[in-house]
PDB file of C-alpha atoms and ligand atoms in Angstrom:
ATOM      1  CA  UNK A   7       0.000   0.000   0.000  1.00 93.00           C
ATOM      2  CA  UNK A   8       1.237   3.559  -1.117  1.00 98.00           C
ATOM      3  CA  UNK A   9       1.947   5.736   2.065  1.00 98.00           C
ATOM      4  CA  UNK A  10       3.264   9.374   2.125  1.00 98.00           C
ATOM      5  CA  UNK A  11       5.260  11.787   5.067  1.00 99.00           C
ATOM      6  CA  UNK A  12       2.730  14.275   6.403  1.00 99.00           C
ATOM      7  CA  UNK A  13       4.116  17.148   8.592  1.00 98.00           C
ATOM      8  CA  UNK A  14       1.540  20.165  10.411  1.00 99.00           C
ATOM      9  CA  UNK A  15       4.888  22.638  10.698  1.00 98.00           C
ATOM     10  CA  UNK A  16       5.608  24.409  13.785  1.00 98.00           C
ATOM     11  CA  UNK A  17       2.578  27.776  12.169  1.00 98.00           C
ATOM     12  CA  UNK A  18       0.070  25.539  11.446  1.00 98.00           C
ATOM     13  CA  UNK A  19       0.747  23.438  15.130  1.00 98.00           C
ATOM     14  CA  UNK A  20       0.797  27.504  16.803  1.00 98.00           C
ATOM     15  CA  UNK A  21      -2.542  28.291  14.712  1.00 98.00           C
ATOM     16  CA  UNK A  22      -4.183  25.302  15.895  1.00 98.00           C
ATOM     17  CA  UNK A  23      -4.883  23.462  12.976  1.00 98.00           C
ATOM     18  CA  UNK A  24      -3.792  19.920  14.221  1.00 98.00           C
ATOM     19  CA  UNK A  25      -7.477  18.676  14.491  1.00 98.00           C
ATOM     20  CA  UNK A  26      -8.483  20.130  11.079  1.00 98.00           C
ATOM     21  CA  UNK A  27      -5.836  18.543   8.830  1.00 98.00           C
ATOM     22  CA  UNK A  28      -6.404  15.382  10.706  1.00 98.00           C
ATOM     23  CA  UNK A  29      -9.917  15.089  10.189  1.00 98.00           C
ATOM     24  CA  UNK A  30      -9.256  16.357   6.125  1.00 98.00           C
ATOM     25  CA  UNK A  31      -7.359  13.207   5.598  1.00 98.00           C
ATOM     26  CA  UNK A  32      -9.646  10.653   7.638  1.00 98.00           C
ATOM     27  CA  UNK A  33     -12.701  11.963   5.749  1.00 98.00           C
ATOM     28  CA  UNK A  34     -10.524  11.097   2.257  1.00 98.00           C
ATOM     29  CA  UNK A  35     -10.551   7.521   3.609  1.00 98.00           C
ATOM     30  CA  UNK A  36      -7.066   7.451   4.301  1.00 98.00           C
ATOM     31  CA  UNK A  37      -5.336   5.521   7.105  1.00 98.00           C
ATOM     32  CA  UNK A  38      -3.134   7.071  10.185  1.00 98.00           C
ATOM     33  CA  UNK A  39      -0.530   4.444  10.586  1.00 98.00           C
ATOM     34  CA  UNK A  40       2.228   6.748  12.354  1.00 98.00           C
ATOM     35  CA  UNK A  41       1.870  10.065  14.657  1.00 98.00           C
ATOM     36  CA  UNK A  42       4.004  11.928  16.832  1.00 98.00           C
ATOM     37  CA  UNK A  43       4.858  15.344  17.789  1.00 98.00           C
ATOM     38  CA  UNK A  44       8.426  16.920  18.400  1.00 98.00           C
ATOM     39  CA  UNK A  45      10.587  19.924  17.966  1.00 98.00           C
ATOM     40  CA  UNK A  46      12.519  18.801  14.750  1.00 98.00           C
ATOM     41  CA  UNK A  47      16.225  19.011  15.742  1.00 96.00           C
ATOM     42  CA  UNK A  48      18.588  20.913  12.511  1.00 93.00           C
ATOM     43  CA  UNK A  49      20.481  17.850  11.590  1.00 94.00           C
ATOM     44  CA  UNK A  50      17.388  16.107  11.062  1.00 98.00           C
ATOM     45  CA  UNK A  51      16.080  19.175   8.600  1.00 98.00           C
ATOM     46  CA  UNK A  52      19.096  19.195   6.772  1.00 97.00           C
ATOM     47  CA  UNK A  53      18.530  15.373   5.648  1.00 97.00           C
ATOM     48  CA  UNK A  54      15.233  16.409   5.254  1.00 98.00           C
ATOM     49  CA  UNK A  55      15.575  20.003   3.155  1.00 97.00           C
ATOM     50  CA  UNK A  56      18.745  18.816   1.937  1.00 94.00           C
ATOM     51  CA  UNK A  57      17.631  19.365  -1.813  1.00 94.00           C
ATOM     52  CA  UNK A  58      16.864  22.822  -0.629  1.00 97.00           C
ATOM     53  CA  UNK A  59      20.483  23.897   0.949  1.00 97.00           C
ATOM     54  CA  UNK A  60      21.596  25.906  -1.896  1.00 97.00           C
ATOM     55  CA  UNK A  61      18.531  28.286  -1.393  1.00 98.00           C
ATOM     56  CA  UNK A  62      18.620  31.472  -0.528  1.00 98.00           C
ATOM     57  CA  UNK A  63      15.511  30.895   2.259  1.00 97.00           C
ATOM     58  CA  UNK A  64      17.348  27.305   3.640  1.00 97.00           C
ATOM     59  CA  UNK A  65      18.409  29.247   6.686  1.00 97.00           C
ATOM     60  CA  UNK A  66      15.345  30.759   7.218  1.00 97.00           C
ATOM     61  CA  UNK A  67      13.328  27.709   6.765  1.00 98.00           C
ATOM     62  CA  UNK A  68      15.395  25.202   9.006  1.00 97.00           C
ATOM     63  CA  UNK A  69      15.083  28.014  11.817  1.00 97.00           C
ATOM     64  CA  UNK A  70      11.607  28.347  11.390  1.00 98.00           C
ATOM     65  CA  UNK A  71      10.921  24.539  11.505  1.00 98.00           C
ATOM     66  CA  UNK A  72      13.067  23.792  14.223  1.00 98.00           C
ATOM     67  CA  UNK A  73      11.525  27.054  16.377  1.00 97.00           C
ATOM     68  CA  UNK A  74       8.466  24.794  17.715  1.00 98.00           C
ATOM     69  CA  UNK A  75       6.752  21.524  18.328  1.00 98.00           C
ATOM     70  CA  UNK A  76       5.442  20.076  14.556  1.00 98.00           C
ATOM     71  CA  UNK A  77       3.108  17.005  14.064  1.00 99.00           C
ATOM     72  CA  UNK A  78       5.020  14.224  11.532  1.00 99.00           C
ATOM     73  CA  UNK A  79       2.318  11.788  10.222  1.00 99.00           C
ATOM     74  CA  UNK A  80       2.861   8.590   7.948  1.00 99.00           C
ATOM     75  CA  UNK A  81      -0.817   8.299   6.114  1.00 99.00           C
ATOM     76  CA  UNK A  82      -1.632   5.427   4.013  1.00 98.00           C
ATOM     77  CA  UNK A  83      -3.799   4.879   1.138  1.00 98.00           C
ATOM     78  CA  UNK A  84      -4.841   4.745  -2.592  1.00 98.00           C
ATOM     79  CA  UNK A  85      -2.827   7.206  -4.670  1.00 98.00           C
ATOM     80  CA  UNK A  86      -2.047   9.245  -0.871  1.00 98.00           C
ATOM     81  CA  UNK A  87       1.174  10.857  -1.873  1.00 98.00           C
ATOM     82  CA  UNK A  88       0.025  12.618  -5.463  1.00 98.00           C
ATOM     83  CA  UNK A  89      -4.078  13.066  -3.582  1.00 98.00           C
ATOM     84  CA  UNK A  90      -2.025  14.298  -0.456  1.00 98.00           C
ATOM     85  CA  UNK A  91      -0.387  17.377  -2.631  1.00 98.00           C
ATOM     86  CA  UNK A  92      -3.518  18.143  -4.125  1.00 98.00           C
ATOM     87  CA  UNK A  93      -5.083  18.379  -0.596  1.00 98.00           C
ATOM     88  CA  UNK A  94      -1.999  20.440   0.304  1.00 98.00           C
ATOM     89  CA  UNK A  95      -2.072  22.927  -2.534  1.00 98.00           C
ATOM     90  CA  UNK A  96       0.660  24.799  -4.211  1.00 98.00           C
ATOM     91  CA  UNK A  97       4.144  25.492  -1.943  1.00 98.00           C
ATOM     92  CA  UNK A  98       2.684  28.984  -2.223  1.00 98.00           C
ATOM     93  CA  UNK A  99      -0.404  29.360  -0.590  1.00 98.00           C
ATOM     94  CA  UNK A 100      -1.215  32.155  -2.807  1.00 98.00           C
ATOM     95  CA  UNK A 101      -1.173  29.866  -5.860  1.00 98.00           C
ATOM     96  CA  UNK A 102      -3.489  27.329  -3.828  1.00 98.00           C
ATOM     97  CA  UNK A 103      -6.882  27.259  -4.295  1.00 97.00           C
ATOM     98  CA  UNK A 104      -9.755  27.754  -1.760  1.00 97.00           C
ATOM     99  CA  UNK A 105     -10.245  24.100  -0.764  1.00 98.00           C
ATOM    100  CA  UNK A 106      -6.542  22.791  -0.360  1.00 98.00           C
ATOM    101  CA  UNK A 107      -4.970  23.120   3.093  1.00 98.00           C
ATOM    102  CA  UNK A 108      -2.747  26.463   2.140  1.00 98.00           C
ATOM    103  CA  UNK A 109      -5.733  27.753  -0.099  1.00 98.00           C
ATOM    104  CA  UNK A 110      -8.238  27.958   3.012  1.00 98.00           C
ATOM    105  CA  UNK A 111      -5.376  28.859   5.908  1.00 98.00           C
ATOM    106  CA  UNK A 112      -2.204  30.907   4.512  1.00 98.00           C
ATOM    107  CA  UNK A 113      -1.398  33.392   2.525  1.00 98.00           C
ATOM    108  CA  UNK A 114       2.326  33.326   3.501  1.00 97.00           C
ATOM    109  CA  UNK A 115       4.918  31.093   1.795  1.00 97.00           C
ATOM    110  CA  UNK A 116       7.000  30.920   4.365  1.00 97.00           C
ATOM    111  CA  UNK A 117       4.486  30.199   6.990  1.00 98.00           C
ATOM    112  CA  UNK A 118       2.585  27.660   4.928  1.00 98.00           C
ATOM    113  CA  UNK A 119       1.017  25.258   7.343  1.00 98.00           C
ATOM    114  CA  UNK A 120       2.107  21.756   6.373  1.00 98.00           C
ATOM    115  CA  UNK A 121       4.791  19.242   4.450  1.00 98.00           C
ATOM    116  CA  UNK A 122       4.037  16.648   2.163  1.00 98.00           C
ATOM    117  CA  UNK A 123       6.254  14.447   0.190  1.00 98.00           C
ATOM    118  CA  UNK A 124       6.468  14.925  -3.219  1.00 98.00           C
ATOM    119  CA  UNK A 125       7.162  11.688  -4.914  1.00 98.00           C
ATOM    120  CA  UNK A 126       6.691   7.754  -4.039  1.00 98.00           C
ATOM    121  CA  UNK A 127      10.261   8.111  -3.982  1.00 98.00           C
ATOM    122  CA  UNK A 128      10.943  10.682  -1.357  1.00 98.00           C
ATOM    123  CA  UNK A 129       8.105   9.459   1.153  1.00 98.00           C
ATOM    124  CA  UNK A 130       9.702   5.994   1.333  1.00 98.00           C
ATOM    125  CA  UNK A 131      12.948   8.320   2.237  1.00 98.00           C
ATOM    126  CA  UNK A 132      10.987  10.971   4.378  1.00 98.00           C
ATOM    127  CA  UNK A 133       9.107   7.761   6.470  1.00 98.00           C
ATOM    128  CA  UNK A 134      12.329   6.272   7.373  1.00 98.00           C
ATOM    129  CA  UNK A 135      14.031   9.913   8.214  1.00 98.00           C
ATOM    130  CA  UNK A 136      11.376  10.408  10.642  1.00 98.00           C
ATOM    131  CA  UNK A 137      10.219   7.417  12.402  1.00 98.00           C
ATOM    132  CA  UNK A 138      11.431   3.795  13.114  1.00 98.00           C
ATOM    133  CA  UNK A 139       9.660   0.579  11.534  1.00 97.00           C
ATOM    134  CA  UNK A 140       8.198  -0.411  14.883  1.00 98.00           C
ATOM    135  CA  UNK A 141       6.740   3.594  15.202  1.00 98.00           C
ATOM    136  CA  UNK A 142       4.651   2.378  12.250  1.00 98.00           C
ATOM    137  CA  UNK A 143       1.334   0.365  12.882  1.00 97.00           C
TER     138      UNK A 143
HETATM  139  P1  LIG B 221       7.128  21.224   1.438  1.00 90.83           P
HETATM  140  O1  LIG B 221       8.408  20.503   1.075  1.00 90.83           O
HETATM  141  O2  LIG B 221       7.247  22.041   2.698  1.00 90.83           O
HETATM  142  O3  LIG B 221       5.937  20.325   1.400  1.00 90.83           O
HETATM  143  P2  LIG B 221       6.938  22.130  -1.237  1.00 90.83           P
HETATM  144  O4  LIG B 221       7.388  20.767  -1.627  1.00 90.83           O
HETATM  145  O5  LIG B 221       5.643  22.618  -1.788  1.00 90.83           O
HETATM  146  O6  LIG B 221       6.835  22.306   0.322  1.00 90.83           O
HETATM  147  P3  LIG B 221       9.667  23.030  -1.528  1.00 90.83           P
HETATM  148  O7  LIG B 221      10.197  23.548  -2.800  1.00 90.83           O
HETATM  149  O8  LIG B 221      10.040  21.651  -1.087  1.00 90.83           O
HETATM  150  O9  LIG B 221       8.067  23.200  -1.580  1.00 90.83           O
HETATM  151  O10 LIG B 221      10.053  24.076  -0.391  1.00 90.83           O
HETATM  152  C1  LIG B 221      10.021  23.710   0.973  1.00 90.83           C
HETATM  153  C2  LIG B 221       9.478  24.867   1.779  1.00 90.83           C
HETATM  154  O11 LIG B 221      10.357  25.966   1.697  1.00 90.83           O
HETATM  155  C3  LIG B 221       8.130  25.412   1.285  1.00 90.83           C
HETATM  156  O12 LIG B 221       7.034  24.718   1.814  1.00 90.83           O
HETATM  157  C4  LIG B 221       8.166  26.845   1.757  1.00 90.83           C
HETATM  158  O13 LIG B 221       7.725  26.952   3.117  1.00 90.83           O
HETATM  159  C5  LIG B 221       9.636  27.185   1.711  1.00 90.83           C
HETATM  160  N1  LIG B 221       9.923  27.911   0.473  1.00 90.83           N
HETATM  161  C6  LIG B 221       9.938  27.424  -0.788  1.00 90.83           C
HETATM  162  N2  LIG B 221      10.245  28.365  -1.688  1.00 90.83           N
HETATM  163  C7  LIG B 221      10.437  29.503  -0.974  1.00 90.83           C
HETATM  164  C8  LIG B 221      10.782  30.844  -1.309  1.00 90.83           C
HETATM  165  N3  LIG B 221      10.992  31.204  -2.575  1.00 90.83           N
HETATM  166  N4  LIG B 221      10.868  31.737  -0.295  1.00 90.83           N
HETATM  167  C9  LIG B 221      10.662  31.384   0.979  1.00 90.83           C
HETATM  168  N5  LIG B 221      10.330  30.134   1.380  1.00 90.83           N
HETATM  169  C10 LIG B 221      10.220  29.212   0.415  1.00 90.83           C
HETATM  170 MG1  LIG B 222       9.060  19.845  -0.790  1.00 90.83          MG
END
């Protein structure tokens, strides 16, 4: 079964949006299979952003990120890492339309809510950056 890397980052945790995106994803029909909430330390973001380190807004986003508690989710399902994007919306939530996550709670693209992988590829490497096997139900 296809699963994808959810995470609610440390605005959308402060905004109080934990319950919302949750419920978004169970009313899809997809499955929960791994939850937990820390403060994401900077040599985990830099595995994680590490396609981004060459950016001019890396240092700005690692600090952001790793400024508060975020939720990191494994969801499972049918299709759940392309459908999870489209529930996301654009990286900019100015580009997102009403509907998606960023479309109905950001206008900010540095401040835009939530991470979700991007490819088959990079959830199977996001899932195992983030939590164990046995952290997985
Ligand atoms: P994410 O990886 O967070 O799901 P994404 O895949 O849509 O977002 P990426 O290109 O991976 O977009 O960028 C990662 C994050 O970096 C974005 O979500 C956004 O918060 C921030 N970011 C991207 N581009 C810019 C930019 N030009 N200026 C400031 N922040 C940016
Ligand atoms: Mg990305």
């Amino acid at each position: 079964v296809e699963q994808t890397f959810i995470m609610i980052k440390p605005d959308g945790v402060a905004r109080g949006l934990i319950a919302e995106i949750i419920k978004r994803f169970e009313q899809r029909g997809y499955k929960l299979v791994g939850l937990k909430m820390l403060v994401p330390s900077e040599s985990l973001l830099s595995a994680h952003y590490g396609d981004l380190k060459d950016k001019p807004f890396y240092p700005g986003l690692v600090k952001h990120i790793s400024s508060g508690p975020v939720v990191a989710m494994v969801w499972e399902g049918k299709a759940v890492v392309s459908q999870g994007r489209q529930m996301l919306g654009e990286t900019d939530p100015l580009k997102s339309k009403p509907g998606s996550i960023r479309g109905d709670f950001s206008i900010d693209l540095g401040r835009n809510i939530i991470h979700g992988s991007d490819s088959i590829e990079s959830a199977e490497q996001e899932i195992a950056l983030w939590f164990t096997k046995d952290e997985i139900v």
